[in-house]
Coordinates of C-alpha atoms (C1' of nucleotides) in Angstrom, one line a residue:
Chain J
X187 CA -19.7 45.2 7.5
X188 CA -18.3 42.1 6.2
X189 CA -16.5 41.1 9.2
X190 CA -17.7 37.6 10.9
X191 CA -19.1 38.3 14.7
X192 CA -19.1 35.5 17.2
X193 CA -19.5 34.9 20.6
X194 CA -19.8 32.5 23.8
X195 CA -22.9 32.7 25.5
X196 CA -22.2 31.1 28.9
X197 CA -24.9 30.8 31.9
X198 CA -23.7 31.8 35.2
X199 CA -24.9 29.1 37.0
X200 CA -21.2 27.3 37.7
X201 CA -17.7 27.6 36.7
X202 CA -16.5 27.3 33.0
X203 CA -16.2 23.6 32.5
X204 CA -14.0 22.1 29.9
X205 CA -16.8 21.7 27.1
X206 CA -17.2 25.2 27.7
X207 CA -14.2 26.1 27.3
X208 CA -14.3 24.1 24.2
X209 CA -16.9 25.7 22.9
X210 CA -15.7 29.2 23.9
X211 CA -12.0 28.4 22.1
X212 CA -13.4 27.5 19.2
X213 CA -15.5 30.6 18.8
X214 CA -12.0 32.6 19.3
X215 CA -9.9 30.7 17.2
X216 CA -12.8 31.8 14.4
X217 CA -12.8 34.8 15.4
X218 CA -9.3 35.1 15.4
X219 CA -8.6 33.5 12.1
X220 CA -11.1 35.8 10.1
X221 CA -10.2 39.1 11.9
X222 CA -13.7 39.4 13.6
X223 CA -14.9 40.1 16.6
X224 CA -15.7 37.5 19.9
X225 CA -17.7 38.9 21.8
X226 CA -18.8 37.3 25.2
X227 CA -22.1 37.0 26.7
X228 CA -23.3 36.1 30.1
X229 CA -26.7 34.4 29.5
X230 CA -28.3 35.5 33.2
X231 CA -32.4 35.6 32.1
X232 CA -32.3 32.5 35.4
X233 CA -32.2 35.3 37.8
X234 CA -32.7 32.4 40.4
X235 CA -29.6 30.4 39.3
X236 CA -27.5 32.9 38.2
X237 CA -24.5 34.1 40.2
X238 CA -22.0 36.7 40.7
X239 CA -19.2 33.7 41.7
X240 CA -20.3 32.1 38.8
X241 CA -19.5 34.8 36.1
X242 CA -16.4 35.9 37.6
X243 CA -15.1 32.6 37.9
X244 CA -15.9 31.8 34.3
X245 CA -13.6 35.6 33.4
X246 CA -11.5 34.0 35.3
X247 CA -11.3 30.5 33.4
X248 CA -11.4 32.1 29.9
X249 CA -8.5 34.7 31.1
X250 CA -6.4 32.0 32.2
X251 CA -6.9 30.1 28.8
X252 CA -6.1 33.4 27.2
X253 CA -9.0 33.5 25.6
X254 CA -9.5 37.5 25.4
X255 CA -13.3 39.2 24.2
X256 CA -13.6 42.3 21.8
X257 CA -17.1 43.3 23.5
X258 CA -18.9 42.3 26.5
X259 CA -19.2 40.7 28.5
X260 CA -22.9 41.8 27.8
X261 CA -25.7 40.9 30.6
X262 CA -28.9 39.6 29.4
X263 CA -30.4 40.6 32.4
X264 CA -29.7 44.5 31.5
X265 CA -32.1 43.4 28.2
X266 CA -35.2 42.8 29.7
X267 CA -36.6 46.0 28.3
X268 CA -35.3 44.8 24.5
X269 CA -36.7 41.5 25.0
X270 CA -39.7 43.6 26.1
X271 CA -39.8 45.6 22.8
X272 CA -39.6 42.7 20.6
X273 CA -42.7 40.7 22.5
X274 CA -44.9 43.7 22.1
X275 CA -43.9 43.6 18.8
X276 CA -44.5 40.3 17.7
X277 CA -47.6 40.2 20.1
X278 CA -49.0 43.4 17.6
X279 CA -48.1 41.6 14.5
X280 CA -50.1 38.4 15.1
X281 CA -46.8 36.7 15.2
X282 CA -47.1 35.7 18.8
X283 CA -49.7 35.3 21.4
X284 CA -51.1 35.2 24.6
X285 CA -51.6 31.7 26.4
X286 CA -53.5 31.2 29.3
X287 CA -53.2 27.8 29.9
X288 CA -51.8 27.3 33.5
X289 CA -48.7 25.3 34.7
X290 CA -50.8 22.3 36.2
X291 CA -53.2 22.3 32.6
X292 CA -49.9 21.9 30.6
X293 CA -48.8 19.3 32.9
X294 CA -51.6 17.2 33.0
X295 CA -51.5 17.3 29.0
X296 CA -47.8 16.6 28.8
X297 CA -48.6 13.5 30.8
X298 CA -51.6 12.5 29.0
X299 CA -49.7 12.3 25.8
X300 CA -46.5 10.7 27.4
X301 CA -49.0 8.2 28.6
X302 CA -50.7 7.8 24.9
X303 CA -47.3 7.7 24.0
X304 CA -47.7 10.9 21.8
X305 CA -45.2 14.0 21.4
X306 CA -45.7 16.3 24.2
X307 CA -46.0 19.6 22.3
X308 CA -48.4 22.2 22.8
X309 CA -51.4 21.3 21.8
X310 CA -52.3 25.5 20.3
X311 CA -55.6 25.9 22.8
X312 CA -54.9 29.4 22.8
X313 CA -53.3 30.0 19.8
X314 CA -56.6 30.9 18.3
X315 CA -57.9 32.6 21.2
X316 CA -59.9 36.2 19.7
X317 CA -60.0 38.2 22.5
X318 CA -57.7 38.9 25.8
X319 CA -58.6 38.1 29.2
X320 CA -58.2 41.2 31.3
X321 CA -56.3 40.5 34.3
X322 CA -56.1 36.7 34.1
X323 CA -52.2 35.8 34.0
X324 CA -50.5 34.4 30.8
X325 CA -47.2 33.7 29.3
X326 CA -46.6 34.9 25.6
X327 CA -46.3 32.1 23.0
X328 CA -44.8 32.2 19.3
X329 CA -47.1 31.7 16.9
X330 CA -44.4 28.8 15.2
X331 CA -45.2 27.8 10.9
X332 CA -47.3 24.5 11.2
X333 CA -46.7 23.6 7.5
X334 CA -43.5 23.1 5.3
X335 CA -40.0 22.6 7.1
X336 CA -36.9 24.6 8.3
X337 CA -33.7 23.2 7.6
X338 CA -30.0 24.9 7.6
X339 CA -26.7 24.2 6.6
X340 CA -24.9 23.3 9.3
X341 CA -21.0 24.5 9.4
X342 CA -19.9 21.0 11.1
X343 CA -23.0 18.8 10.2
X344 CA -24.2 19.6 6.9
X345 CA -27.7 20.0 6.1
X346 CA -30.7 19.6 8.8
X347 CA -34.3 19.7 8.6
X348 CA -36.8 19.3 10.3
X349 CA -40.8 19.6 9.6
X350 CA -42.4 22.4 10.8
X351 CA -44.9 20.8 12.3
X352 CA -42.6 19.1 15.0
X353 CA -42.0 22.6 16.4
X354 CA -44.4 23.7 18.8
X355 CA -45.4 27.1 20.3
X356 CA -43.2 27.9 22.9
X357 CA -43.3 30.3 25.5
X358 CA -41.1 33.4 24.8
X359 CA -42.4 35.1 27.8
X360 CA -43.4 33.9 31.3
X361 CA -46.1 35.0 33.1
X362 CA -43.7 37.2 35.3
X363 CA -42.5 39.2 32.4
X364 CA -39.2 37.6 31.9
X365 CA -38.3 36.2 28.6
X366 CA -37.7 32.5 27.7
X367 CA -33.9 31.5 26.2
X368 CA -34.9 30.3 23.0
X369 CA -36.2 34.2 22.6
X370 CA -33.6 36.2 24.0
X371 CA -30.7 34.3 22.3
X372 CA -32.1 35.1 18.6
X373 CA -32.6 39.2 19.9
X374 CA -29.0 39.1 21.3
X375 CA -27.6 37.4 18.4
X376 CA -29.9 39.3 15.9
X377 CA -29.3 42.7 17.4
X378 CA -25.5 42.0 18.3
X379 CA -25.5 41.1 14.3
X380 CA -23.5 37.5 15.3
X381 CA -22.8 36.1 11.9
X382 CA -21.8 32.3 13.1
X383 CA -23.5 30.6 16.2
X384 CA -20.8 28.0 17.9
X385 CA -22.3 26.1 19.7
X386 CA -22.7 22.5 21.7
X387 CA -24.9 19.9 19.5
X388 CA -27.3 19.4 22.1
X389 CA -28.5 22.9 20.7
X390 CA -29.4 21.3 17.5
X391 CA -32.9 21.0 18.5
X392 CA -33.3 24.4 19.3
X393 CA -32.1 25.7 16.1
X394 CA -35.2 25.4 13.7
X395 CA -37.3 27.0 16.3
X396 CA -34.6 30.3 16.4
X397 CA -34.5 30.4 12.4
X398 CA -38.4 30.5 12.5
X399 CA -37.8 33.8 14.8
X400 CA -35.5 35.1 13.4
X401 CA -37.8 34.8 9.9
X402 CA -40.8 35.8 11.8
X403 CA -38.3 39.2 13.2
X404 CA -36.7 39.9 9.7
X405 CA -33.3 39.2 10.8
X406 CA -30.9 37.4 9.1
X407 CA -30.7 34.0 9.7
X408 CA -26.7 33.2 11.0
X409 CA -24.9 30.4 10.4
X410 CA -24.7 27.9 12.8
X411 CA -21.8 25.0 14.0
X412 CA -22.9 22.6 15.9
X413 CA -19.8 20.8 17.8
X414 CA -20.1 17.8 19.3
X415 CA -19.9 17.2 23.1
X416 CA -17.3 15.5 25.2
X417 CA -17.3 12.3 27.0
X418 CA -16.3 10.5 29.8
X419 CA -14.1 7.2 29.4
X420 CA -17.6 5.4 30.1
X421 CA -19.0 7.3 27.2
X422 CA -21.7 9.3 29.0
X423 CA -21.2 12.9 29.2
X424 CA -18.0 14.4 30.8
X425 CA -19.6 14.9 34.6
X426 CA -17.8 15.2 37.8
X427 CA -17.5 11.5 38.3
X428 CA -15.0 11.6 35.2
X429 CA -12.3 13.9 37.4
X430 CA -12.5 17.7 37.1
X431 CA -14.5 19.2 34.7
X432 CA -13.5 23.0 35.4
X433 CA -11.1 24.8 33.4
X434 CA -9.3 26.2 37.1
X435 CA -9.1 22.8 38.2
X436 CA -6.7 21.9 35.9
X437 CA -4.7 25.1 36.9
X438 CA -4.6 24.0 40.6
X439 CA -3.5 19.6 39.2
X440 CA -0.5 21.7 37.5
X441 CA -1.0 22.1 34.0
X442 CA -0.4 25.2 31.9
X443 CA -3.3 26.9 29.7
X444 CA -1.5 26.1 26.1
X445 CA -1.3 22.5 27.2
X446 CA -5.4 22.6 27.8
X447 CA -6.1 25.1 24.8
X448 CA -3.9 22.7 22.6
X449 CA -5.9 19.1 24.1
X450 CA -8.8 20.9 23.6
X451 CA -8.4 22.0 20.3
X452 CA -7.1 18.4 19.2
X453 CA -10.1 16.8 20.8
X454 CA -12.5 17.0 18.1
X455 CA -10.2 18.3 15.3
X456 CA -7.4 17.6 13.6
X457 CA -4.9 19.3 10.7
X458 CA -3.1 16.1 9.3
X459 CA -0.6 14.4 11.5
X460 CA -0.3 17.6 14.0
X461 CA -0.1 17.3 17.2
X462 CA 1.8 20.3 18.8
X463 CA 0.3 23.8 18.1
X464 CA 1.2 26.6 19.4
X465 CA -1.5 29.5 19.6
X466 CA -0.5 30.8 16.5
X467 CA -0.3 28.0 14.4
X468 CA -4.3 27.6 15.7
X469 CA -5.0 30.4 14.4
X470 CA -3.4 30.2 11.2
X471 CA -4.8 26.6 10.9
X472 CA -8.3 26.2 12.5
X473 CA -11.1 25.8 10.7
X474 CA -14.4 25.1 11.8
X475 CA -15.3 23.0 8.7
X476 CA -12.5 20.7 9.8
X477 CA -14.1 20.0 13.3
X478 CA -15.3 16.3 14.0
X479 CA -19.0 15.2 13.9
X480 CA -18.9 12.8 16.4
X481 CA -18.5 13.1 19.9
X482 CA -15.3 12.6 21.4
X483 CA -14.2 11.1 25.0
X484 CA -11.5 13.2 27.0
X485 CA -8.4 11.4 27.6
X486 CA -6.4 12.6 30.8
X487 CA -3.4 10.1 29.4
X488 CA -3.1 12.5 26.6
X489 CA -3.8 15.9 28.4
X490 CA -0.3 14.9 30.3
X491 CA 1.1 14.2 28.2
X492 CA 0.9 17.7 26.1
X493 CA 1.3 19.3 29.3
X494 CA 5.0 17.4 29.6
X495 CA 5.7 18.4 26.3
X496 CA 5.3 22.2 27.3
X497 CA 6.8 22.2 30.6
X498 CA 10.0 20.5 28.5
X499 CA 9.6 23.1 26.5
X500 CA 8.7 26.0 28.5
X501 CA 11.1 29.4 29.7
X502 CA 12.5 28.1 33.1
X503 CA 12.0 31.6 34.3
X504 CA 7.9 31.4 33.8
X505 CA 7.6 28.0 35.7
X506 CA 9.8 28.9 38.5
X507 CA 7.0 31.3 38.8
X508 CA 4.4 29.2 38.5
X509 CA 6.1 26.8 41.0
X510 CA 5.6 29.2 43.7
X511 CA 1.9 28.6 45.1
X512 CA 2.6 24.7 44.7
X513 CA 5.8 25.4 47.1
X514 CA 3.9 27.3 49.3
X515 CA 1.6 24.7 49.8
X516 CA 3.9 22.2 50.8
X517 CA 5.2 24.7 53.3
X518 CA 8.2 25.4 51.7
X519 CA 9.6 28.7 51.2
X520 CA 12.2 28.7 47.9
X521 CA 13.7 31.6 49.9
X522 CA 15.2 28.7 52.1
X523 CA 17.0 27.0 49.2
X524 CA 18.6 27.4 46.1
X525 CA 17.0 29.5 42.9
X526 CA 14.1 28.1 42.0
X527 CA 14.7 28.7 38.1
X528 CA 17.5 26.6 38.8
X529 CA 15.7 23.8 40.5
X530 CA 13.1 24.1 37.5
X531 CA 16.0 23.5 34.8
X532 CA 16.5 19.8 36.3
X533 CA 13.4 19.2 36.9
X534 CA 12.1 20.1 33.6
X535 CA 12.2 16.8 31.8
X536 CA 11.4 14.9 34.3
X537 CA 7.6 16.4 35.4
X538 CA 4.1 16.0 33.3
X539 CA 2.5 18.7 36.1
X540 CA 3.9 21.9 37.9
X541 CA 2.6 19.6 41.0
X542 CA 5.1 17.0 39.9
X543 CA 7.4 19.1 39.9
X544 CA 7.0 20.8 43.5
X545 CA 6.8 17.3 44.5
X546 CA 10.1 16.9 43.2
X547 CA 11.4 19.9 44.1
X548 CA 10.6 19.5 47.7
X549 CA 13.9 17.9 48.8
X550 CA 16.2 21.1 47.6
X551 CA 14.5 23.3 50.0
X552 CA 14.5 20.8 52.9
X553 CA 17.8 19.6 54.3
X554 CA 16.7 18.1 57.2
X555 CA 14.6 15.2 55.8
X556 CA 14.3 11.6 57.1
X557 CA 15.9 8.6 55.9
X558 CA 14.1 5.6 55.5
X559 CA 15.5 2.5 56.6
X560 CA 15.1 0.1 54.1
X561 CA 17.6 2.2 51.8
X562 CA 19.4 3.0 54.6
X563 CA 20.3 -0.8 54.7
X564 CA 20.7 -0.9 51.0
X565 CA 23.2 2.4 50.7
X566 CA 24.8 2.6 53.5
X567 CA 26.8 -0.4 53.4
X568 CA 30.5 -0.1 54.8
X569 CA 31.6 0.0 51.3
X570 CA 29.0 2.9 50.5
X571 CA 30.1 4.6 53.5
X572 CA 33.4 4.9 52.9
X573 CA 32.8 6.1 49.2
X574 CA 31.0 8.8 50.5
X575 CA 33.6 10.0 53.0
X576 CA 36.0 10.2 50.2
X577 CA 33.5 11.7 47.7
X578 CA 32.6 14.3 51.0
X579 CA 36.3 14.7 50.9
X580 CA 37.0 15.0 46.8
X581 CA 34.0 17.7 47.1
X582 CA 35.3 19.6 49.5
X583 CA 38.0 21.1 47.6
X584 CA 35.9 21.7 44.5
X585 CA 35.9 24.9 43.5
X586 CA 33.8 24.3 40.0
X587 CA 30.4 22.3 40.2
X588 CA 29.7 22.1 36.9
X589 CA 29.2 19.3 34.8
X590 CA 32.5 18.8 33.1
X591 CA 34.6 18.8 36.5
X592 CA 31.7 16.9 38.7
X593 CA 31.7 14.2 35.3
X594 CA 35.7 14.0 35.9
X595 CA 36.1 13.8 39.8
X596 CA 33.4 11.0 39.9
X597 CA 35.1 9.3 37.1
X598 CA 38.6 9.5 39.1
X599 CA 36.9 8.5 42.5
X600 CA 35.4 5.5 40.7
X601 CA 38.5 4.8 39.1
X602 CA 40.6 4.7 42.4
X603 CA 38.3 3.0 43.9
X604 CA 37.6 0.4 41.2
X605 CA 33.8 0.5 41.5
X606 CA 31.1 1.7 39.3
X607 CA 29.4 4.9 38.8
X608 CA 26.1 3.6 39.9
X609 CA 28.2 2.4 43.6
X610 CA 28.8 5.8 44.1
X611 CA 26.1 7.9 42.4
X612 CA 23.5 6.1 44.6
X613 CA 24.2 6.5 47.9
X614 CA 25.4 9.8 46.8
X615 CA 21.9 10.9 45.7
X616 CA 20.4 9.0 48.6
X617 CA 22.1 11.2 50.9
X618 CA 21.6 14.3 48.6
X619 CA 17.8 14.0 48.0
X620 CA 16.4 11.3 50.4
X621 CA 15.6 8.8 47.8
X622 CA 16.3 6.7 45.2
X623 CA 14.9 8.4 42.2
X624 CA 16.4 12.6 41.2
X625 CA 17.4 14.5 38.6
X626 CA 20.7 13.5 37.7
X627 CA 23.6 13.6 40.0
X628 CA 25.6 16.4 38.9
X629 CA 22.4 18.3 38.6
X630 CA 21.5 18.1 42.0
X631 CA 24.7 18.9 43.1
X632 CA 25.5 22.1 41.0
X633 CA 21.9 23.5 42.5
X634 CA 22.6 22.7 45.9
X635 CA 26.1 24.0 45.9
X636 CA 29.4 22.4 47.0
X637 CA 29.0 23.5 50.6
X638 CA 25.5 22.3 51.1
X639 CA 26.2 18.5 49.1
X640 CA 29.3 18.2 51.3
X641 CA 26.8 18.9 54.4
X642 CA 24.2 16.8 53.6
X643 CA 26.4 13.8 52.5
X644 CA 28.0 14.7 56.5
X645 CA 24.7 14.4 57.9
X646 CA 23.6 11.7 56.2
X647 CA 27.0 9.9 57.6
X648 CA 25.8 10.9 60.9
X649 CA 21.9 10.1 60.5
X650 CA 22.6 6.3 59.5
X651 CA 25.5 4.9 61.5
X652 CA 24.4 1.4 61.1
Chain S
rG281 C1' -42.0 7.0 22.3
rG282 C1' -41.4 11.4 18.4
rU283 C1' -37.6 14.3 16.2
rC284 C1' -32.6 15.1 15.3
rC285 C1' -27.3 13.8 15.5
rC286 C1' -23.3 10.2 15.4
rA287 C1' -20.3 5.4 13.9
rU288 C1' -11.9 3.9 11.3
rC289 C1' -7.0 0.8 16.5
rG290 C1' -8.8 1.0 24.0
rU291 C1' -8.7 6.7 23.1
rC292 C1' -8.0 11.4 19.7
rU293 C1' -7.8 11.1 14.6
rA294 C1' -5.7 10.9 8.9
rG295 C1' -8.4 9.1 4.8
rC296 C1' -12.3 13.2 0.8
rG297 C1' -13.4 5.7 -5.0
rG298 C1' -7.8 2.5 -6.4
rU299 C1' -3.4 3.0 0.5
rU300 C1' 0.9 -2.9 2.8
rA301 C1' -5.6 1.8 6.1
rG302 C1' -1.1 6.6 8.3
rG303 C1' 0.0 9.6 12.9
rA304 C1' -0.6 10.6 18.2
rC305 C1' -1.8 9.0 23.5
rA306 C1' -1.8 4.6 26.3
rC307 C1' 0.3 -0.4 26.3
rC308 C1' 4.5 -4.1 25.3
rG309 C1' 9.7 -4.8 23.9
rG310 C1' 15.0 -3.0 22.4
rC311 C1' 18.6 1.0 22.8
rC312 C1' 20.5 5.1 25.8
rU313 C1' 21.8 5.5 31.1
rU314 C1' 24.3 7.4 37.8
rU315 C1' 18.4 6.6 39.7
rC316 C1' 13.6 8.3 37.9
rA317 C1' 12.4 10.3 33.7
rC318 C1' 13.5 12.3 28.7
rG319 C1' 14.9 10.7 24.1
rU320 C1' 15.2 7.0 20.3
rC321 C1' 14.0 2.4 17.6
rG322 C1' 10.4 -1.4 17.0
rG323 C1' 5.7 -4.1 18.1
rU324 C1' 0.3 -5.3 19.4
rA325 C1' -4.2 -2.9 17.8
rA326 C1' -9.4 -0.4 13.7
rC327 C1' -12.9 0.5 8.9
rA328 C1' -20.2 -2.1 13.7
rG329 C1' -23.3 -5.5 10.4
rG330 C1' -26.1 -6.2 5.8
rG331 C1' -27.6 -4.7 1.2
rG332 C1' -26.8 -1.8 -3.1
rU333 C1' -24.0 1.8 -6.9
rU334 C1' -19.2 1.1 -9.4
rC335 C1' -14.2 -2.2 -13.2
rA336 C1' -13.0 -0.7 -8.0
rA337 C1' -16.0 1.3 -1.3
rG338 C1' -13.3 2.8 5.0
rU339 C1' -14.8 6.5 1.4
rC340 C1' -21.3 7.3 -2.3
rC341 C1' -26.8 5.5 -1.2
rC342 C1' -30.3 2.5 1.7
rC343 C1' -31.5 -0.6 5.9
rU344 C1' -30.2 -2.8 10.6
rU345 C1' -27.7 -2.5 15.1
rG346 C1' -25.5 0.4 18.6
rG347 C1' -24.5 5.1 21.0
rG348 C1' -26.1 10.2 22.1
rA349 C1' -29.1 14.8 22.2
rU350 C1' -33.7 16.9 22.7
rC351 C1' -38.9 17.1 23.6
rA352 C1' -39.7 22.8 30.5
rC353 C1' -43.0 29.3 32.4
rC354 C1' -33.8 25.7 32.6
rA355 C1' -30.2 27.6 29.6

RNA sequence: GGUCCCAUCGUCUAGCGGUUAGGACACCGGCCUUUCACGUCGGUAACAGGGGUUCAAGUCCCCUUGGGAUCACCA
C-alpha cells in the first residue's frame, strides 16, 4: 500500500495542449520511476463545455506521446452520486452549509468590495443561518477554518502558507445539484487514494482550500508539485498566437513524439549537462524535486532542433512510414518512385521535420518536373551540356551505382575533361532533382537507378535546348 | 487592490558559500565539401537593483523593482 498514485486530470473542453502534455508527462515519468500507478482522469463536472471530440482527441494526444494510463480514464460525470454522498455528509456534520444568497446578491457584493477596493470573498451571510428554507434554492458552501493558517510543502516550491482567513466559503454544490471542482477533485483524489498531485502552478491558490477538505473529510492530505507554466517568446502564457499549442499539431508540422516528450521534459528541468534522453534514461533520471521554479518560455528553435537529432538518428524503416501521409498530401504516390526507406536514408541528415523531408523527397517520385530558367541559363551552358552527354553516356554502361564506382567514374570524367567536380556535379543534380540544393550526388543517383538518372539527364537535354 | 509564486547569457539551464560562472538552442566566424545540410573547431553573450550575514555570496536573509498566477454557482 506503499506504492505512489498519480494522475492527470484533464477537462474536456479542447485538445491536449502542450502544457498539458507537460503536465501529464511529468505525472508519468513519476509514476514510472517509482513503480506506481498513473491514472488518468477526465474532469467533465462542465457538462456544458465538455465534449466527446475533446476527450478523444486528448487519448489521442497522450497515445501519440506514448504516455500510457494504469486506470481510467475515470469520468467525473459518472460521480455525481459520490460527490452527492460526501455533501450530505458534510452538510450533517456541520462542516458545510446551505447558502441562499442568489447569483445577482453575490454580484452586487463582489462589486461593492472591488469598488472599496476590498477582497471579494464571501462575506458568510448564511454561514450562520439556523434553520433551512424549504423550497427556496441554494448552493452548498464549505464551512472553511477562519483562524490559524494551512500551509504545505510543496514538492517543487517548498513551503507555502497561507492564513486561513484569506480562504473563503466556496460553493461545493450549485443550486442544480452538480458539484463545484475544488470539491470533486479532493473526493476523486481522496477516494482514488492519489498520493502526489502534479499539477500547473496556477493551482497553487486552490491548494489550501483542498487541504482544508481534505482535513474537514479525514483524508490524507497528498503531496502536491506545483510546476510552473510555459510561455510564449513575448512572456505571456503559451496561446495560439505563439504557433500551435496542441500536442497533434506538432504531429501534422512533422516532428516525432520523443523529440516533443524529450523538449518537454528539458523545458523546466534539467539532469546536468543532458540534453538527449531517451525514454528510458527519463525514467531512470527524472525527479520531480529537480523541476524548475520558474516559468519557462517554449523555444520552437530548440524543439527542431531535437527533432533533427532524432530523425538523424531514427530506424529509416519507421520514417519511411511516417513519410507516407506527408507524400500523400503532396499528391505523390511512393508507389511511382523508388523505396521510400531508401529515399529516407539520404534524406536523413539533411531534414529537422518529416515535412522537410516530403518536401525534399518530392522530386524522386516526380520525373516530369519543370526547370526554371534562371538555372537553366546558369547549367546549361554549352560546356555543361556536353558534360552531361558524356556523363549520360559513362552512366549508361554502369552496371554498379554505388558509391565507390559513381566516386571513380565522376573522378575519371572530371579528369578527361579537366574540369572540377562541382562543373559536373551541378548540372548533373540540376537535371536529376530540379534544383540546386539535394542530397549528395551519388545519393541521388544510386536511389533513382541508372536507367531513370540516364533518363532524366536525356530529358533535361531535351527540356533546355538553349 | 488582497493573497500567493517567480528572478543566472536572447532562450532552456548547471551552480546547492571559495568556479577564468559551465553546457545546450539561436547567432557570428574557421574547417570539411559536388549543392544544401550534417559534422567539427572557435567566438559574442548572464548572476535585476540595494542592503545585510560571513574571512568569503550567483549561492543564505531582508527590502525594492520587475514578471506571473489567482481571487466564479469554469476547471
Amino acid at each position: 500500500m506503499s506504492e505512489v498514485r498519480l494522475r492527470f486530470a484533464p477537462s474536456p473542453t479542447g485538445f491536449l495542449h502542450i502544457g498539458g502534455a507537460r503536465t501529464a508527462l511529468f505525472n508519468w515519468l513519476l509514476a514510472r520511476k517509482e513503480g506506481g500507478k498513473f491514472i488518468l482522469r477526465i474532469e467533465d463536472t462542465d457538462v456544458a463545455r465538455s465534449t466527446q471530440e475533446s476527450v478523444d482527441a486528448i487519448l489521442e494526444g497522450m497515445t501519440w506521446l506514448g504516455l500510457d494510463w494504469d486506470e481510467g480514464p475515470f469520468y467525473q460525470s459518472d460521480n455525481f452520486p459520490l460527490y452527492r454522498e460526501f455533501v450530505e455528509k458534510l452538510l450533517a456534520s456541520g462542516k458545510a452549509y446551505k447558502c441562499y444568497c442568489t447569483v445577482e446578491e453575490l454580484e452586487k457584493k463582489r462589486e461593492l468590495a472591488l469598488a472599496e477596493g476590498r477582497k471579494p470573498k464571501y462575506d458568510g451571510t448564511c454561514r450562520d443561518l439556523k434553520e433551512d428554507r424549504p423550497g427556496v434554492p441554494y448552493v452548498v458552501r464549505f464551512r472553511s477554518p477562519r483562524d490559524g493558517e494551512t500551509a504545505f510543502d510543496d514538492l517543487i516550491k517548498g513551503r507555502i502558507s497561507f492564513r486561513n482567513e484569506e480562504l473563503d466559503d466556496l460553493i461545493i454544490q450549485r443550486t442544480d445539484g452538480t458539484p463545484t471542482y475544488n470539491f470533486t477533485v479532493v473526493i476523486d483524489d481522496a477516494t482514488m487514494g492519489i498520493t502526489t498531485v502534479i499539477r500547473g502552478d496556477d493551482h497553487i491558490n486552490n491548494t489550501p482550500r483542498q487541504i482544508v477538505m481534505y482535513q474537514a473529510l479525514g483524508y490524507p492530505v497528498p503531496q502536491f508539485a506545483h510546476v510552473p507554466m510555459i510561455l510564449g517568446a513575448d512572456k505571456t502564457r503559451l496561446s495560439k498566437r505563439h504557433g500551435a499549442t496542441s500536442v497533434m499539431a506538432y504531429r501534422d508540422m512533422g516532428f516525432l513524439p520523443e523529440a516533443v516528450v524529450n523538449y518537454l521534459v528539458r523545458l523546466g528541468w534539467s539532469h546536468g549537462d543532458e540534453e538527449i534522453f531517451s525514454r528510458e534514461e527519463l525514467i531512470e533520471k527524472f525527479t520531480i524535486e529537480a523541476v524548475g521554479r520558474s516559468a519557462g518560455v517554449f523555444n520552437p528553435d530548440k524543439l527542431l532542433w531535437l527533432n533533427a537529432h532524432y530523425i538523424k538518428a531514427g530506424d529509416p524503416a519507421r520514417l519511411a512510414e511516417l513519410l507516407l501521409p506527408f507524400l500523400a498530401e503532396r499528391g505523390v504516390d511512393p508507389a511511382s518512385g523508388p523505396d521510400p526507406v531508401a529515399v529516407v536514408r539520404t534524406l536523413q541528415e539533411r531534414s529537422r521535420t518529416m515535412l522537410e523531408m516530403a518536401d525534399g523527397a518530392i522530386f524522386y517520385y516526380r520525373p516530369d518536373f519543370e526547370y526554371d530558367g534562371k538555372s537553366v541559363a546558369k547549367f546549361f551552358t554549352p560546356a555543361g551540356r556536353e558534360l552531361l552527354e558524356e556523363l549520360a553516356a559513362w552512366l549508361g554502361t554502369l552496371t554498379d551505382t554505388g558509391h565507390d564506382s559513381l566516386a571513380a567514374l565522376f573522378d575519371g570524367l572530371c579528369a578527361g575533361r579537366g574540369v572540377k567536380m562541382k562543373d559536373v556535379a551541378q548540372p548533373a543534380r540540376f537535371a536529376l532533382t530540379g534544383g540546386a540544393a539535394s542530397p549528395g550526388i551519388y545519393e541521388v543517383i544510386g536511389v533513382l537507378g541508372r536507367d531513370e538518372t540516364v533518363r532524366r539527364i536525356r530529358r533535361a537535354l531535351d527540356a533546355c535546348r538553349s
